[in-house]
mmCIF file of C-alpha atoms and ligand atoms in Angstrom:
data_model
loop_
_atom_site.group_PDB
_atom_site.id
_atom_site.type_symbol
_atom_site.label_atom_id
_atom_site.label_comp_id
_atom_site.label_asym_id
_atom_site.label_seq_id
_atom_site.Cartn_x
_atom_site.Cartn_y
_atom_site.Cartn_z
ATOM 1 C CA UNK A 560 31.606 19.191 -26.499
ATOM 2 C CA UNK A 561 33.032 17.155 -29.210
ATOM 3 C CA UNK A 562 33.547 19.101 -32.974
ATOM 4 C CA UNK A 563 31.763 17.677 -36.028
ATOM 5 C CA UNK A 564 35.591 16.524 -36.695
ATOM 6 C CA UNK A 565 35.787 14.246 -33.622
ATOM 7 C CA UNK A 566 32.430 12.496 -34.296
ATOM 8 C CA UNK A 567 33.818 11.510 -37.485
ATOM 9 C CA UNK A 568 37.028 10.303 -36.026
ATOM 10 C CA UNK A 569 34.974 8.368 -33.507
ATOM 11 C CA UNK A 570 32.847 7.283 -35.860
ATOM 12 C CA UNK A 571 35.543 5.626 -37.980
ATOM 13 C CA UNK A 572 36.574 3.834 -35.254
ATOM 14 C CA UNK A 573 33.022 2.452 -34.072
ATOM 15 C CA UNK A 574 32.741 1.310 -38.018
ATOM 16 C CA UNK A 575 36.383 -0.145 -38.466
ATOM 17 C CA UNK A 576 35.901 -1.884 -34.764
ATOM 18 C CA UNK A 577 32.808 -2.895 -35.259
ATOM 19 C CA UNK A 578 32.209 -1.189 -31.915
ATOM 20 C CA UNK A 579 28.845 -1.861 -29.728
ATOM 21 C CA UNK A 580 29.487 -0.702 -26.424
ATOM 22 C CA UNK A 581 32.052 2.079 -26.329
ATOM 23 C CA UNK A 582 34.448 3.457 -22.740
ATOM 24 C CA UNK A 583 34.525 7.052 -22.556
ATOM 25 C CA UNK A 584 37.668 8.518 -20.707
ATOM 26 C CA UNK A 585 37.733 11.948 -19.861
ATOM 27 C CA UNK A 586 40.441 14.668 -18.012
ATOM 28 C CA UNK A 587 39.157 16.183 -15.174
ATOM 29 C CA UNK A 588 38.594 19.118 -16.435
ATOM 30 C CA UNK A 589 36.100 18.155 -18.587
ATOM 31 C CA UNK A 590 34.320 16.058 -16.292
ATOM 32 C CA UNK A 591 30.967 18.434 -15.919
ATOM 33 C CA UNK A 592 30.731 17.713 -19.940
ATOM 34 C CA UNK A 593 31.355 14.208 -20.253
ATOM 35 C CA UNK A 594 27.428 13.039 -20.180
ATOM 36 C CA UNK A 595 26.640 15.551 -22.955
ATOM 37 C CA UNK A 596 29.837 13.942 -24.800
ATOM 38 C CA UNK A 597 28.995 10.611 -24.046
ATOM 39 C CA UNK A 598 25.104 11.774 -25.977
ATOM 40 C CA UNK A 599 27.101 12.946 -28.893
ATOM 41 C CA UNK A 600 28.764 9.618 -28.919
ATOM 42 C CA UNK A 601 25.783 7.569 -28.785
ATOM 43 C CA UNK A 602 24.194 8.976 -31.467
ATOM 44 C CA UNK A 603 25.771 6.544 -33.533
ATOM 45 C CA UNK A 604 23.857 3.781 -31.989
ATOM 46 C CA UNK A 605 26.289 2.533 -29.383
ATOM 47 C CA UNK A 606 26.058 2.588 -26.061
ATOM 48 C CA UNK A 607 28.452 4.319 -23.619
ATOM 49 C CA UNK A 608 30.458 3.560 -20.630
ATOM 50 C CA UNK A 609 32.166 6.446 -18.503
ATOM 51 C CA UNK A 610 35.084 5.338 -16.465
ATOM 52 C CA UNK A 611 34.602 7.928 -13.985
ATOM 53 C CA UNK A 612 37.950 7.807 -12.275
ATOM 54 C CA UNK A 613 40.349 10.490 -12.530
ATOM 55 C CA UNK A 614 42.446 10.680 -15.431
ATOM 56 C CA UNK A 615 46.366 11.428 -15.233
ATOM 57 C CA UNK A 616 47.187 11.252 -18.731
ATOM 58 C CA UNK A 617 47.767 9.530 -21.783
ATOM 59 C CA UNK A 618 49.816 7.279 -19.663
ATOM 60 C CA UNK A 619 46.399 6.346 -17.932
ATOM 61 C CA UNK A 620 44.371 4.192 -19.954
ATOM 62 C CA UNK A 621 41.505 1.804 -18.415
ATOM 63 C CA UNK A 622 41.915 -1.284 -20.941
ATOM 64 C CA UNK A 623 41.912 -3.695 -18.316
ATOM 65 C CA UNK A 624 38.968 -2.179 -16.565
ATOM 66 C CA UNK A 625 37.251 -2.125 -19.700
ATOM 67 C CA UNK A 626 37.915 -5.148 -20.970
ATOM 68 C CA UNK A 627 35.793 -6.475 -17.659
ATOM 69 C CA UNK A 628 33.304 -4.599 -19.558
ATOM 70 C CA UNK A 629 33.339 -5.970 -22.815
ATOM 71 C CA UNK A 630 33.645 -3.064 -24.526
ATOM 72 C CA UNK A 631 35.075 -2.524 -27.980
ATOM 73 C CA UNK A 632 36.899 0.704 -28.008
ATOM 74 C CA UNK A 633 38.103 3.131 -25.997
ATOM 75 C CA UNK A 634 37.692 6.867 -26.950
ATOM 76 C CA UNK A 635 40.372 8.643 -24.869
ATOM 77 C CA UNK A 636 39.520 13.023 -25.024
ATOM 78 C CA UNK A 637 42.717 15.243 -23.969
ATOM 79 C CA UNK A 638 45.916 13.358 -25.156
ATOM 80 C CA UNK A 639 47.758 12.453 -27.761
ATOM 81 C CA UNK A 640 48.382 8.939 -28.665
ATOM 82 C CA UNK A 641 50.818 7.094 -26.451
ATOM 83 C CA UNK A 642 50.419 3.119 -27.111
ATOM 84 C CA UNK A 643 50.371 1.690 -29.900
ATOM 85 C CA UNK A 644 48.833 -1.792 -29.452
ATOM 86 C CA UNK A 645 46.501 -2.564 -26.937
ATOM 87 C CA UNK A 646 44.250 -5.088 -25.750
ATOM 88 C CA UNK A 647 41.050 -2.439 -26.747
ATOM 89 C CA UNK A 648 41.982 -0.253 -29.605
ATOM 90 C CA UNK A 649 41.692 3.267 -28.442
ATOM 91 C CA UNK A 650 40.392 6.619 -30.209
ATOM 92 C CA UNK A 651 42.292 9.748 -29.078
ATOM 93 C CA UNK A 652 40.563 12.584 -29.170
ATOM 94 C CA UNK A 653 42.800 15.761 -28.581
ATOM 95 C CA UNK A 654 42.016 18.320 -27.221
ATOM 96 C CA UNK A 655 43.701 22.240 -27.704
ATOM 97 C CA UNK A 656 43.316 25.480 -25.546
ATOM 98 C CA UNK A 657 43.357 28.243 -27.662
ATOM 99 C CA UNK A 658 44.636 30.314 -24.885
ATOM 100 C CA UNK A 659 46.338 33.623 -26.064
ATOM 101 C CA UNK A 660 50.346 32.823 -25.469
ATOM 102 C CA UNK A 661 51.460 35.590 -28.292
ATOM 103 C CA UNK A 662 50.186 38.247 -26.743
ATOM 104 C CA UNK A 663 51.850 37.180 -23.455
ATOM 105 C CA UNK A 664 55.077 36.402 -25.053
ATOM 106 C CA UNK A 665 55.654 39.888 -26.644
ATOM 107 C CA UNK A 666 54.847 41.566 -23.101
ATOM 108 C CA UNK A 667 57.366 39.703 -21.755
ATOM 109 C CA UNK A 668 59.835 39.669 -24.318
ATOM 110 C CA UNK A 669 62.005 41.433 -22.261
ATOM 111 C CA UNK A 670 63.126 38.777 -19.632
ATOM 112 C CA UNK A 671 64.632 36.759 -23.025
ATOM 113 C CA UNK A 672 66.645 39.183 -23.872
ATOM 114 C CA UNK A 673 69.792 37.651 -22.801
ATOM 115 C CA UNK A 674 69.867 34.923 -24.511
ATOM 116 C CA UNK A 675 69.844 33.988 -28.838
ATOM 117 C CA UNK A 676 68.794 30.164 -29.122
ATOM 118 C CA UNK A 677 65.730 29.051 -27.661
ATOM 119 C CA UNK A 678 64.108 25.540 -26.877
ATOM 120 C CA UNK A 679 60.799 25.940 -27.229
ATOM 121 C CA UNK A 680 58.066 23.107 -25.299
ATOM 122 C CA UNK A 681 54.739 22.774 -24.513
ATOM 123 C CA UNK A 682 52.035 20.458 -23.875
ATOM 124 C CA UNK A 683 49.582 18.848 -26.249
ATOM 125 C CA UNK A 684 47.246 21.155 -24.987
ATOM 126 C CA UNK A 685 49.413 24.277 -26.261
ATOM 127 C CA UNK A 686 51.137 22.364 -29.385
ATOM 128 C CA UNK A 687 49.627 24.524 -32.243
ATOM 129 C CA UNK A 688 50.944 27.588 -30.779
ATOM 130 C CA UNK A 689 54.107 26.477 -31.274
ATOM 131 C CA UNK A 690 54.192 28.256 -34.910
ATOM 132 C CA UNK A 691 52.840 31.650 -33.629
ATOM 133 C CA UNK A 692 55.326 31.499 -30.929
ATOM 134 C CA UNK A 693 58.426 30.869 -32.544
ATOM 135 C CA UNK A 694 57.337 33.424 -34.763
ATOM 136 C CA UNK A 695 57.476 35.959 -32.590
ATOM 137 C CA UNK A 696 60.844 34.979 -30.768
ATOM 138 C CA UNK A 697 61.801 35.124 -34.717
ATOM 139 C CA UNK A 698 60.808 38.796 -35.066
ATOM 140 C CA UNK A 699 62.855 39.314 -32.006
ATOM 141 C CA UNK A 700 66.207 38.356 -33.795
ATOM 142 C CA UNK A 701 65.749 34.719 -31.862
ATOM 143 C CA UNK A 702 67.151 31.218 -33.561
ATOM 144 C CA UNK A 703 64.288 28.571 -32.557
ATOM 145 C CA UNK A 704 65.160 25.302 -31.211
ATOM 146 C CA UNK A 705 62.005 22.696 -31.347
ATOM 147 C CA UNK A 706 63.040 18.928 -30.945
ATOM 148 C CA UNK A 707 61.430 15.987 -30.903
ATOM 149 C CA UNK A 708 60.706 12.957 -27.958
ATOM 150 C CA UNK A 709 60.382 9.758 -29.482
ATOM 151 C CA UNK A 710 57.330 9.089 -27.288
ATOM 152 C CA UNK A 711 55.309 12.347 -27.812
ATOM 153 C CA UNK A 712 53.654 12.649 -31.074
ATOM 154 C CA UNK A 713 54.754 16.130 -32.234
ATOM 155 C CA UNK A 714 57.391 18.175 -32.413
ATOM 156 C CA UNK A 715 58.210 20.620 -29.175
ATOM 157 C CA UNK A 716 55.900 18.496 -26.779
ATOM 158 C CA UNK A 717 56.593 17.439 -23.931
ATOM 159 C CA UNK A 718 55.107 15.447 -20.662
ATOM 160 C CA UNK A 719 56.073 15.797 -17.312
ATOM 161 C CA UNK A 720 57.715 12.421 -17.514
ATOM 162 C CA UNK A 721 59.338 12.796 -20.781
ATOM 163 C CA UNK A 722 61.095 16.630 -21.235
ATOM 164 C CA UNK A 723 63.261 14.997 -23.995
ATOM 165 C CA UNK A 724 62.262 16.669 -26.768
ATOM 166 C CA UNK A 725 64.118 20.107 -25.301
ATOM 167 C CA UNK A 726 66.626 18.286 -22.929
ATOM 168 C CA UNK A 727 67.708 16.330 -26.794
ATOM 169 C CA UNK A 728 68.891 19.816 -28.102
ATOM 170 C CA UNK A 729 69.746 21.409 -25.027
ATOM 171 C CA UNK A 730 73.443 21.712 -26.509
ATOM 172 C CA UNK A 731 72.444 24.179 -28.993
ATOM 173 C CA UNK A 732 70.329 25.947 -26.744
ATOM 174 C CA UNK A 733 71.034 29.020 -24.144
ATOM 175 C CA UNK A 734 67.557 28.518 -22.809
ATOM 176 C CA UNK A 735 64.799 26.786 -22.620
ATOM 177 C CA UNK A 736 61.501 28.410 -22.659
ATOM 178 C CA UNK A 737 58.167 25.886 -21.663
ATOM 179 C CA UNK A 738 54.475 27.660 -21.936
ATOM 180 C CA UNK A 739 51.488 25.996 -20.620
ATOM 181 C CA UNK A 740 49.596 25.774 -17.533
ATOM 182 C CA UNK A 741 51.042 24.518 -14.316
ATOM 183 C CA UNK A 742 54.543 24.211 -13.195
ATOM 184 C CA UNK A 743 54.702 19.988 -13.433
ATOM 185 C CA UNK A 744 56.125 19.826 -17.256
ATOM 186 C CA UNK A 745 58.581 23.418 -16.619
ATOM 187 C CA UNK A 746 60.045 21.634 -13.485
ATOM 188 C CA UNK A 747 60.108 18.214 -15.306
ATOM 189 C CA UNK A 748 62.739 19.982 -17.708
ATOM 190 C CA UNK A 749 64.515 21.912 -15.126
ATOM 191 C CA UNK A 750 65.370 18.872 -12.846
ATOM 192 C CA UNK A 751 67.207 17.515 -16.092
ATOM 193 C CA UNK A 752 69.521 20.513 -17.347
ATOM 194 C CA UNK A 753 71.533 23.313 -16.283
ATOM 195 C CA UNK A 754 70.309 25.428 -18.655
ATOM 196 C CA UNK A 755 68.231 28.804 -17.815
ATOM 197 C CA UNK A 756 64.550 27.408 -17.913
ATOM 198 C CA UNK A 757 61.960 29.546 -18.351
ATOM 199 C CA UNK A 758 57.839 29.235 -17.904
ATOM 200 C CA UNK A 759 55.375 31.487 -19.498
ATOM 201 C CA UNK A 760 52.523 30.688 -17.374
ATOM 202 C CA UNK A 761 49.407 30.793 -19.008
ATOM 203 C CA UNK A 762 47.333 31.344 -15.248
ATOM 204 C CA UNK A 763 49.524 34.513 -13.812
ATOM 205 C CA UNK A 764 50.420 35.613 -18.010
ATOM 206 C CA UNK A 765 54.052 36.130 -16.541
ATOM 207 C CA UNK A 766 57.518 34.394 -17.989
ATOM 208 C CA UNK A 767 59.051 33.387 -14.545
ATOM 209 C CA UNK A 768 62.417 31.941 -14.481
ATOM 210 C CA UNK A 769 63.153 28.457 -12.532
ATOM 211 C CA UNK A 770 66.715 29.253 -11.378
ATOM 212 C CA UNK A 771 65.202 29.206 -7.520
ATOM 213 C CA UNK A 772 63.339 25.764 -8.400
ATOM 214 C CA UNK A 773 66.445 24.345 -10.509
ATOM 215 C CA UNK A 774 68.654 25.101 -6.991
ATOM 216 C CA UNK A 775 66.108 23.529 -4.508
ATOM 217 C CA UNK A 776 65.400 20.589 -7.132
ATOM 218 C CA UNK A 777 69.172 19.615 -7.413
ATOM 219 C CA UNK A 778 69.481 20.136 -3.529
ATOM 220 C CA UNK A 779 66.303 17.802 -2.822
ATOM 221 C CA UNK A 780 67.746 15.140 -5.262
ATOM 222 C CA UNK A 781 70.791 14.870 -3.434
ATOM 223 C CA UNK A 782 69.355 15.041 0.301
ATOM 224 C CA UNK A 783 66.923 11.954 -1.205
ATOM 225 C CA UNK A 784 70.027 10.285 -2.623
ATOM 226 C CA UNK A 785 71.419 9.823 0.850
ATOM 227 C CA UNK A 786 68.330 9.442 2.303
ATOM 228 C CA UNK A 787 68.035 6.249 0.142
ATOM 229 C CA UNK A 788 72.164 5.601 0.982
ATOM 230 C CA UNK A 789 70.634 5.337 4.440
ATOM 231 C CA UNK A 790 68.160 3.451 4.117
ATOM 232 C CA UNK A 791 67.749 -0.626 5.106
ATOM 233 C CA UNK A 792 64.330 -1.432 4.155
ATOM 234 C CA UNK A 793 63.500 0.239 0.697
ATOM 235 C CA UNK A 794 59.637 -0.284 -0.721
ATOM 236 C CA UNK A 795 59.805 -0.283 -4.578
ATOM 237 C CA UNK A 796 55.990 0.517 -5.426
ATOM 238 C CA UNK A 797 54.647 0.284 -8.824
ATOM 239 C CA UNK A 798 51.568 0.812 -10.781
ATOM 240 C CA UNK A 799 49.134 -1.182 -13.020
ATOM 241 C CA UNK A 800 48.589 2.122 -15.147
ATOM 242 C CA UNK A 801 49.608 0.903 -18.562
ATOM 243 C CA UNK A 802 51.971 3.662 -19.413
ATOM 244 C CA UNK A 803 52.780 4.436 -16.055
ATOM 245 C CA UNK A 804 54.284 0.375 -15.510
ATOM 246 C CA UNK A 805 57.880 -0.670 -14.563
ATOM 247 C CA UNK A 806 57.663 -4.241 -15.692
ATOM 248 C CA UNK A 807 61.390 -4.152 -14.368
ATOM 249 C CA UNK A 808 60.525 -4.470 -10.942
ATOM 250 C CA UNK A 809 61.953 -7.365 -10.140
ATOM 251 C CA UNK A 810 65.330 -7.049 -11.564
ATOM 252 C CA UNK A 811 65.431 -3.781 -9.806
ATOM 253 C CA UNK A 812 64.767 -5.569 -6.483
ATOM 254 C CA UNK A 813 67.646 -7.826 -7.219
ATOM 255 C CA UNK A 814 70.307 -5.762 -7.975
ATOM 256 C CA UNK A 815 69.087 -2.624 -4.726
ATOM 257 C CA UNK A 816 68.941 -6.156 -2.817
ATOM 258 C CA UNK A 817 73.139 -6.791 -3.649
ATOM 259 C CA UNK A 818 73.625 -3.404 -1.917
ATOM 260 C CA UNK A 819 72.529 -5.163 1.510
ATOM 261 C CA UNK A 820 69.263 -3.710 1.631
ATOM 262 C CA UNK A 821 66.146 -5.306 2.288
ATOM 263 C CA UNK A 822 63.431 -4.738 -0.471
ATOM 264 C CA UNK A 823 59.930 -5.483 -0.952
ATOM 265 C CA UNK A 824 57.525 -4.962 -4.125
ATOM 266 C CA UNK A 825 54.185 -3.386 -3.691
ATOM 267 C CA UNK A 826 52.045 -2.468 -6.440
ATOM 268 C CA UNK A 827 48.719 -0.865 -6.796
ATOM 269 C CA UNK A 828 46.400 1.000 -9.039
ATOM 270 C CA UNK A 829 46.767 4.744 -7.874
ATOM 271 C CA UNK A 830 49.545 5.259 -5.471
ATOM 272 C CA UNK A 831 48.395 6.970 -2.262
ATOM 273 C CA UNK A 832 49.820 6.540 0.922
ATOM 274 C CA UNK A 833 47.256 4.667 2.347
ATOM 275 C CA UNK A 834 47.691 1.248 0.457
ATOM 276 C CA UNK A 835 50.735 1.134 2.470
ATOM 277 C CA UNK A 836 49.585 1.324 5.747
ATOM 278 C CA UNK A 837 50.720 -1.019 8.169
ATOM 279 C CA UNK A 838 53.975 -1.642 5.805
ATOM 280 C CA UNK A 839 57.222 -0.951 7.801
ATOM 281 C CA UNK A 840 60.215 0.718 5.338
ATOM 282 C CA UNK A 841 62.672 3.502 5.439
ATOM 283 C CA UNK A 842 62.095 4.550 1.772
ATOM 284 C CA UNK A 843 60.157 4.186 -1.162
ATOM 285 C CA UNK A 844 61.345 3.778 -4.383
ATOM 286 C CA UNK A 845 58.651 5.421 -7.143
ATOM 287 C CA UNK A 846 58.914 3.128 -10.338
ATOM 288 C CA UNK A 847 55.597 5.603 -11.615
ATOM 289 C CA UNK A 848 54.793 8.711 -12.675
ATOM 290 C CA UNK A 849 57.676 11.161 -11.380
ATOM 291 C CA UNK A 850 55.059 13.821 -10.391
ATOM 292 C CA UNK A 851 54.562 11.146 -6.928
ATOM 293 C CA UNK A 852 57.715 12.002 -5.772
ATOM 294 C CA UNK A 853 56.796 15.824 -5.438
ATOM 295 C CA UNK A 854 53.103 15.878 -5.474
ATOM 296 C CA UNK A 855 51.709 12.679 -2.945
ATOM 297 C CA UNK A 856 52.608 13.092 0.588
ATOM 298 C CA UNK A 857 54.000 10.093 2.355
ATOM 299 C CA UNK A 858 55.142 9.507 6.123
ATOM 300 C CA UNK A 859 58.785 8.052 4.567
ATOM 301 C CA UNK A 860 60.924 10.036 1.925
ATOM 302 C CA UNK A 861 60.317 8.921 -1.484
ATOM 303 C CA UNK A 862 62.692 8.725 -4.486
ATOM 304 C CA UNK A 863 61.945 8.224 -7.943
ATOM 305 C CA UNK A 864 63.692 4.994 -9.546
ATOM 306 C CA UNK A 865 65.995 6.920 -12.241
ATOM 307 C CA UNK A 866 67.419 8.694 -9.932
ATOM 308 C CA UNK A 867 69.077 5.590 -7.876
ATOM 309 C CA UNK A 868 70.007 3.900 -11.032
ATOM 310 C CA UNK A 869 71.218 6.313 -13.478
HETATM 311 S S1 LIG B 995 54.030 12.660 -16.325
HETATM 312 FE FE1 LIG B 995 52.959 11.104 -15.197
HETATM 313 S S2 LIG B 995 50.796 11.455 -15.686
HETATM 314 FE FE2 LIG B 995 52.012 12.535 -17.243
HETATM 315 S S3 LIG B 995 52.229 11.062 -18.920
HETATM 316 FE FE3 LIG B 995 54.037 10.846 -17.607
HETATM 317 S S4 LIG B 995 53.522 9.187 -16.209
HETATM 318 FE FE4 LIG B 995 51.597 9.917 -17.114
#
C-alpha cells in the first residue's frame, strides 16, 4: 500500500498535470496490491488505469500504450527515475525493502577479510542501507568505495544493465561487494571486471563469491564471440521499451553488414522467441536488456550488441 508520503507525491503530480485519468504501473511483486493502490489513488477524484503487463524496470515504461489511452500521468511504483522527458510525465514512486543486510553482513564478515577497499552496490530497493552497511565494513578497519552511474539516481546503485557506478572506481577497489536479491545485478558487475565480486544474498543470508560465475561468464563471452565470427545470417532484434531502445539499429546493420554478413532488423515489444518463428538466422544480436542474453531461451545462440562492438 502506498504511505501518506506517496499520496502526496502523487497528488502533486495529479494537481501540477492537471491529471484526470491516471496509468498505474506496478512490479510484479506487487501485483496482488495494485487494485487496493489504484483505490488509494483514486481518492483524489481521478480515475485509474492498470497496465497489467509485467514490469521489467524503470527501463519499462508504457507511455505509448498510455498515450492510446489518453491518460495524463503515469505513476510508476518500484524504481527510481530513469527519463527525464517523456511524452506522459511520470510519478515514480520508490519503493525500499527494509530487509535486515547488517545483521547478515557482520555474520559473514569473515569471507572479507582479505581484502581493505570495498565497492559497495545495491539496488534501489536496498539503497538506504547503504549507510548502515558501510558502517559496519568501517568498524571492521574497511575503506568504503561508493560511486556513482550517471544514469542511476543515487550513489552505490546499480541496474543490471548499468554496474557503472562500482565498475567507475574499480581501480581503487580490491573488491566489490553487491547486496540485494537475485544474482542478475552481482553477475551484471562481474561480467565487467576482474576484480573479486562478492554477493550478500538477501534470500540464502550468505556472502557467496562469483569467482566460479566470473570464469564461466568470460568463457561464455568468448564461445558467443566466435559463435557470432561464424555466423552468416545475424538477426539484430530490438525493443520498443523506451529505456530498453537501440535507436542505432540501423547503423549497426550497416557496418556487421561490411563484415560480409547478411543482417536483418526485427523489433518487437517483449522479446520471446516466438516472434521469431519462421525467421531463418545463425545468431541474434540483443540490442535490449542484457538479462535476454542469459535469461530467454532461444533455438540460435544469442549475443548481446556491446559485446560485438566494443
Ligand atoms: S537491466 Fe534490463 S530490465 Fe533492468 S533497467 Fe536495464 S534494461 Fe531495464
Amino acid at each position: 500500500m502506498l504511505s501518506p508520503d506517496d499520496i502526496n507525491t502523487i497528488e502533486k503530480s495529479i494537481r501540477k498535470y492537471n491529471a484526470k485519468v491516471i496509468a498505474l504501473q506496478v512490479p510484479e511483486g506487487l501485483k496482488t496490491e495494485v487494485q487496493a493502490i489504484a483505490g488509494q489513488i483514486e481518492k483524489s477524484g481521478v480515475n485509474v488505469i492498470i497496465f497489467a503487463d509485467p514490469c521489467f524496470g524503470a527501463c519499462d515504461i508504457p507511455c505509448t500504450q498510455m498515450a492510446q489511452y489518453n491518460c495524463d500521468l503515469i505513476v510508476h511504483i518500484g524504481h527510481s527515475e530513469m527519463f527525464k522527458k517523456q511524452s506522459i510525465p511520470i510519478a515514480y514512486i520508490e519503493y525500499f525493502s527494509d530487509t535486515d543486510v547488517a545483521g547478515i553482513l557482520k555474520k559473514e564478515m569473515t569471507k572479507l577479510k582479505n581484502y581493505k577497499s570495498i565497492a559497495l552496490a545495491t539496488s534501489i530497493q536496498h539503497i538506504k542501507q547503504i549507510p548502515k552497511v558501510s558502517g559496519i565494513l568501517k568498524s571492521h578497519q574497511k575503506k568504503v568505495l561508493i560511486g556513482k552511474s550517471t544514469i542511476s539516481k543515487y550513489p552505490g546503485q546499480v541496474l543490471g544493465c548499468d554496474p557503472s557506478a562500482v565498475i567507475s572506481i574499480q581501480d581503487k577497489a580490491d573488491c566489490i561487494l553487491y547486496f540485494g536479491t537475485g544474482r542478475f545485478h552481482a553477475l551484471g558487475i562481474a561480467k565487467k571486471t576482474d576484480l573479486p565480486v562478492f554477493l550478500l544474498s538477501l534470500e540464502d543470508k550468505k556472502i557467496h563469491s562469483l569467482k566460479k560465475e566470473q570464469f564461466i561468464l568470460q568463457k561464455k563471452k568468448i564461445i558467443r564471440k566466435a559463435k557470432y565470427d561464424n555466423a552468416k545470417v545475424v538477426c539484430i532484434v530490438a525493443t520498443t521499451k523506451p529505456g530498453q531502445m537501440n535507436k542505432n539499429v540501423v547503423e549497426i546493420k550497416k557496418k556487421i553488414e561490411k563484415k560480409g554478413k547478411r543482417v536483418f532488423i526485427a523489433i518487437m515489444d517483449v522479446i520471446k522467441p516466438e516472434s521469431l518463428l519462421g525467421m531463418d538466422y545463425d545468431i541474434i544480436l540483443n540490442t535490449a536488456c542484457p538479462r535476454i542474453e542469459e535469461d530467454v531461451v532461444f533455438k540460435k545462440p544469442v549475443i548481446n550488441v556491446e559485446d560485438v562492438l566494443e
